[in-house]
Amino acid sequence: MEGYVHGLEWTTKQLFVYPNEFIYWSIQIVMYPLMTGLVAGAFVLSSLYHVFGQKDLKDMAKFALVFSLALLFGAPIPLMLHLQHWNRGFYIFFTPHFTSAISAFGIVFLSYMLIVIAEVWFVYRLFFIEQARALKGKEGLWNRFRWLLYSVWTLGAWDTSEKAQEVDHKAIKVLAGIGVPVAMFLHGYAGFIFGSVKANALWMTPLMPVIFIMSAIVSGVALCILTYIIIMEYKKHVKKKERAKARGIDATYEELRGAEVDVIRKTSRYLVAFMIAAFTLELLDLIFRGYTAVKNWEILRQVIYHRDFINIFVKQYLIGNILPFILLLWPRLTIRRAALATALVLFGVFMMRYNVVIGGQSFSLTFAGFMEYNLPIIPHNIETYKEGLFGALTTGALPFIFFYFINKVLPCVPEVVHVTGQAGMAESVLNLKRQAK
Amino acid sequence: MEIKRRDFLRVMGAAAAGATVGGLFRTLTPKEARAAVYATNKKRWIFLVDTHKCVGCGMCVRACKLENEVPYNDPVTRTWVERYVILKSGKAIQDTPMGGLNGYTADDPQGQKINSDDIAKAFFVPKLCNQCEKPPCVQVCPVGATFQTADGVVLVDRTWCIGCGYCIMACPYGARFFHPIYHTAEKCTFCYHRISKGLQPACVFACPFGARNIGDKKDPNDPVTKIVLTERVSVLKSEYGTSPQVFYLGLDENVR
């Protein structure tokens, strides 16, 4: 009689390891805190505008909010995928066992989702009404479907008076205000899930939730900047093609670029601030462990300074922290440099998650042996797909696919107006400028 | 009639609050939950391992795998035997290939040839679930699929385990794993199906040297309880605050 031993395929054991020890939590559990972190970060970024009145983030705020919603739909997927019985995942709602740090996940997650959806609703309420009115009576299945969709989404609140709009703004502010601590809680809580495992020498630290929150904001802001750049560049690329047809209006292209770089520069200042906080906390944790040097330090030291040296100090800190830090602080930040820096930051945060989740399992409970995770590349069964490269790519890509569809009904990136000669071009630039203000 | 947004929100809010307060779920205290599952708490099962008596034959591991239907050739196991070879230099070499399933028949710890003159001491340590008084695995289960019975044994409900692996992560002893066939958390139960019928656990029954013993802590006349009470016994990894209930005679400082 033989079965399938979870973890056997991607775990290499060295020296003295208990027979039942394997890398049980693999790449999907790396993706899970990465994605909830992105949700929290994107939401905090949008709240900076709504709650703290950071006017320079206005352009980014709407985008970040909707993006956060898309990420939110994607965040539970790695959790579901890593379950041995994914079809029983909903038991957490039926029989939550509240001494477990995971059990409240459903409640925290759902309440956060309600807040985000409610905020999106208030932000888009006027848009729903406008669309529903404009689409009324229009021919075609798609138009009629959209009319129905937007009409339902108004939830019967058709009031567009000044007073009603004021209520909208107030509600947005309140929701964004509640949302910030809840977003922090959602992610700090993901940190608690790891930090409270007393059996794991690397994970167990009260700093874990705070470290997770800071790195979450870093990753969320970085992803927002990067995605924003990519979308804007793509649209510019489209414009460029159109301009080639209309000829002789290069100045408008430059103006577009100017508006964008402004947003990027302002947002990246917040990114740098949170990066410093995250880096400081992680360093504090490392120094504290080395200084106190309790029983488990010997094995941790070997993991941190020898076995995972490249992963931690080269990939995470040098490439993912210090390098982008310099790139962002170097004067006259360009879009290209910002794109590179934010991509590196995202890589750094991914490596941080990887080094926590996989690094925490790379030494044995015996403190006298090691385990190595060999990421399955080509899947040959469902397990090696889920817990391998393609599983991670799937969960990583889904939020962007969700965002594509959500953006279709809740447009949040500045639209490019189709150009018909010079007049049209001037108008479209005006539109973009207006949105940038 | 036009519905005012304010009214709409008010109605929705009231409905949501009503649904919550109405109490769709009732939280059972752990005591109530235990009482609902197992009525008896007359016993407290404990285990005693005399490491002096263990010769590393692996009979217990084989008996356990067969009794509890853990696939024989898979490297996971509910109980296992570790080998410790301590050299005169102070260096410790430990291993447990296949959990000691096939017995230790060659002098090759970790595949190394050791000169017997270099050896200061060598011994075997059987391991199993410690059926902790404060089990961290039970604490972290998000759905309550693993629980402690009134007589102290920690069990897993295979029909309710979602397979998240949190309990496996939480156990400092490496006692848990995913069952290769059921894909739910799996662990030693002291052979609960046997002990509750007055039989011995399979490993205790199979051990030819009496290295493994089960007892009832609440019975002062139980031979195991007598030893635990009167002799110098130790437990594994007490620093985790789990209050393990598998007691050891002759535990060495090198034992992990």
GROMACS .gro file of N, CA, C and O in nm, chain B residues 129-175:
model
  188
  566CYS      N    1   0.350   1.084   1.946
  566CYS     CA    2   0.282   1.206   1.987
  566CYS      C    3   0.284   1.215   2.139
  566CYS      O    4   0.260   1.117   2.208
  567ASN      N    5   0.312   1.334   2.191
  567ASN     CA    6   0.322   1.353   2.337
  567ASN      C    7   0.187   1.374   2.404
  567ASN      O    8   0.182   1.390   2.526
  568GLN      N    9   0.080   1.374   2.326
  568GLN     CA   10  -0.057   1.395   2.378
  568GLN      C   11  -0.055   1.506   2.484
  568GLN      O   12  -0.103   1.488   2.598
  569CYS      N   13   0.002   1.619   2.444
  569CYS     CA   14   0.025   1.731   2.536
  569CYS      C   15  -0.101   1.771   2.611
  569CYS      O   16  -0.212   1.763   2.560
  570GLU      N   17  -0.077   1.816   2.734
  570GLU     CA   18  -0.189   1.869   2.814
  570GLU      C   19  -0.237   2.000   2.751
  570GLU      O   20  -0.356   2.030   2.752
  571LYS      N   21  -0.142   2.077   2.698
  571LYS     CA   22  -0.178   2.201   2.628
  571LYS      C   23  -0.133   2.191   2.483
  571LYS      O   24  -0.031   2.248   2.444
  572PRO      N   25  -0.208   2.118   2.402
  572PRO     CA   26  -0.161   2.089   2.266
  572PRO      C   27  -0.169   2.211   2.173
  572PRO      O   28  -0.276   2.264   2.149
  573PRO      N   29  -0.055   2.256   2.118
  573PRO     CA   30  -0.058   2.370   2.025
  573PRO      C   31  -0.129   2.336   1.895
  573PRO      O   32  -0.184   2.425   1.829
  574CYS      N   33  -0.130   2.207   1.858
  574CYS     CA   34  -0.195   2.167   1.734
  574CYS      C   35  -0.346   2.190   1.743
  574CYS      O   36  -0.409   2.233   1.645
  575VAL      N   37  -0.403   2.161   1.859
  575VAL     CA   38  -0.547   2.181   1.879
  575VAL      C   39  -0.577   2.331   1.880
  575VAL      O   40  -0.676   2.376   1.823
  576GLN      N   41  -0.489   2.405   1.943
  576GLN     CA   42  -0.508   2.550   1.950
  576GLN      C   43  -0.518   2.612   1.811
  576GLN      O   44  -0.601   2.700   1.788
  577VAL      N   45  -0.434   2.568   1.718
  577VAL     CA   46  -0.426   2.639   1.589
  577VAL      C   47  -0.523   2.586   1.483
  577VAL      O   48  -0.539   2.651   1.379
  578CYS      N   49  -0.589   2.472   1.505
  578CYS     CA   50  -0.678   2.419   1.401
  578CYS      C   51  -0.790   2.518   1.375
  578CYS      O   52  -0.867   2.551   1.466
  579PRO      N   53  -0.804   2.568   1.251
  579PRO     CA   54  -0.903   2.673   1.225
  579PRO      C   55  -1.048   2.624   1.227
  579PRO      O   56  -1.139   2.705   1.240
  580VAL      N   57  -1.069   2.494   1.211
  580VAL     CA   58  -1.206   2.443   1.203
  580VAL      C   59  -1.243   2.350   1.318
  580VAL      O   60  -1.353   2.296   1.320
  581GLY      N   61  -1.152   2.331   1.410
  581GLY     CA   62  -1.180   2.242   1.522
  581GLY      C   63  -1.186   2.096   1.484
  581GLY      O   64  -1.253   2.016   1.548
  582ALA      N   65  -1.112   2.059   1.378
  582ALA     CA   66  -1.113   1.920   1.334
  582ALA      C   67  -1.026   1.833   1.422
  582ALA      O   68  -1.041   1.711   1.425
  583THR      N   69  -0.933   1.893   1.493
  583THR     CA   70  -0.851   1.816   1.586
  583THR      C   71  -0.885   1.862   1.727
  583THR      O   72  -0.910   1.979   1.750
  584PHE      N   73  -0.893   1.767   1.817
  584PHE     CA   74  -0.946   1.798   1.950
  584PHE      C   75  -0.886   1.704   2.054
  584PHE      O   76  -0.832   1.598   2.020
  585GLN      N   77  -0.897   1.744   2.178
  585GLN     CA   78  -0.845   1.663   2.287
  585GLN      C   79  -0.962   1.592   2.355
  585GLN      O   80  -1.060   1.657   2.392
  586THR      N   81  -0.950   1.463   2.371
  586THR     CA   82  -1.058   1.390   2.438
  586THR      C   83  -1.048   1.414   2.589
  586THR      O   84  -0.946   1.461   2.638
  587ALA      N   85  -1.153   1.377   2.660
  587ALA     CA   86  -1.155   1.399   2.805
  587ALA      C   87  -1.046   1.319   2.874
  587ALA      O   88  -0.997   1.359   2.979
  588ASP      N   89  -1.005   1.207   2.814
  588ASP     CA   90  -0.898   1.128   2.874
  588ASP      C   91  -0.761   1.162   2.815
  588ASP      O   92  -0.666   1.085   2.825
  589GLY      N   93  -0.754   1.281   2.753
  589GLY     CA   94  -0.623   1.340   2.724
  589GLY      C   95  -0.559   1.312   2.589
  589GLY      O   96  -0.450   1.360   2.562
  590VAL      N   97  -0.625   1.231   2.506
  590VAL     CA   98  -0.565   1.198   2.377
  590VAL      C   99  -0.611   1.299   2.271
  590VAL      O  100  -0.728   1.336   2.266
  591VAL      N  101  -0.519   1.341   2.185
  591VAL     CA  102  -0.553   1.435   2.078
  591VAL      C  103  -0.585   1.356   1.950
  591VAL      O  104  -0.504   1.274   1.905
  592LEU      N  105  -0.703   1.378   1.897
  592LEU     CA  106  -0.748   1.305   1.779
  592LEU      C  107  -0.776   1.401   1.663
  592LEU      O  108  -0.786   1.522   1.683
  593VAL      N  109  -0.787   1.344   1.544
  593VAL     CA  110  -0.819   1.424   1.425
  593VAL      C  111  -0.947   1.369   1.360
  593VAL      O  112  -0.961   1.247   1.345
  594ASP      N  113  -1.039   1.457   1.327
  594ASP     CA  114  -1.160   1.416   1.254
  594ASP      C  115  -1.131   1.425   1.105
  594ASP      O  116  -1.126   1.533   1.048
  595ARG      N  117  -1.113   1.308   1.043
  595ARG     CA  118  -1.076   1.306   0.901
  595ARG      C  119  -1.186   1.362   0.811
  595ARG      O  120  -1.161   1.401   0.699
  596THR      N  121  -1.309   1.362   0.861
  596THR     CA  122  -1.418   1.413   0.776
  596THR      C  123  -1.426   1.564   0.782
  596THR      O  124  -1.499   1.625   0.706
  597TRP      N  125  -1.354   1.625   0.876
  597TRP     CA  126  -1.368   1.770   0.891
  597TRP      C  127  -1.237   1.846   0.866
  597TRP      O  128  -1.239   1.968   0.849
  598CYS      N  129  -1.124   1.774   0.864
  598CYS     CA  130  -0.994   1.839   0.843
  598CYS      C  131  -0.988   1.895   0.701
  598CYS      O  132  -1.019   1.827   0.605
  599ILE      N  133  -0.950   2.025   0.690
  599ILE     CA  134  -0.944   2.087   0.558
  599ILE      C  135  -0.805   2.073   0.495
  599ILE      O  136  -0.785   2.110   0.380
  600GLY      N  137  -0.710   2.025   0.573
  600GLY     CA  138  -0.575   2.004   0.519
  600GLY      C  139  -0.495   2.131   0.501
  600GLY      O  140  -0.427   2.147   0.401
  601CYS      N  141  -0.504   2.221   0.598
  601CYS     CA  142  -0.428   2.346   0.585
  601CYS      C  143  -0.285   2.331   0.634
  601CYS      O  144  -0.198   2.408   0.597
  602GLY      N  145  -0.261   2.232   0.720
  602GLY     CA  146  -0.125   2.206   0.766
  602GLY      C  147  -0.080   2.293   0.881
  602GLY      O  148   0.036   2.286   0.921
  603TYR      N  149  -0.170   2.375   0.934
  603TYR     CA  150  -0.129   2.464   1.044
  603TYR      C  151  -0.089   2.383   1.167
  603TYR      O  152   0.007   2.418   1.237
  604CYS      N  153  -0.159   2.272   1.194
  604CYS     CA  154  -0.128   2.190   1.311
  604CYS      C  155   0.009   2.124   1.295
  604CYS      O  156   0.083   2.108   1.393
  605ILE      N  157   0.042   2.088   1.170
  605ILE     CA  158   0.171   2.025   1.144
  605ILE      C  159   0.282   2.125   1.177
  605ILE      O  160   0.384   2.092   1.236
  606MET      N  161   0.257   2.252   1.138
  606MET     CA  162   0.354   2.359   1.165
  606MET      C  163   0.365   2.387   1.315
  606MET      O  164   0.471   2.427   1.363
  607ALA      N  165   0.254   2.370   1.386
  607ALA     CA  166   0.251   2.410   1.527
  607ALA      C  167   0.313   2.307   1.619
  607ALA      O  168   0.349   2.340   1.732
  608CYS      N  169   0.326   2.183   1.575
  608CYS     CA  170   0.379   2.077   1.663
  608CYS      C  171   0.531   2.086   1.671
  608CYS      O  172   0.599   2.073   1.569
  609PRO      N  173   0.585   2.108   1.791
  609PRO     CA  174   0.731   2.120   1.801
  609PRO      C  175   0.803   1.985   1.793
  609PRO      O  176   0.924   1.981   1.788
  610TYR      N  177   0.725   1.876   1.792
  610TYR     CA  178   0.784   1.743   1.796
  610TYR      C  179   0.786   1.673   1.661
  610TYR      O  180   0.836   1.562   1.649
  611GLY      N  181   0.728   1.734   1.560
  611GLY     CA  182   0.722   1.671   1.428
  611GLY      C  183   0.636   1.545   1.428
  611GLY      O  184   0.661   1.452   1.352
  612ALA      N  185   0.534   1.543   1.514
  612ALA     CA  186   0.454   1.422   1.528
  612ALA      C  187   0.346   1.411   1.420
  612ALA      O  188   0.291   1.304   1.399
   0.00000   0.00000   0.00000
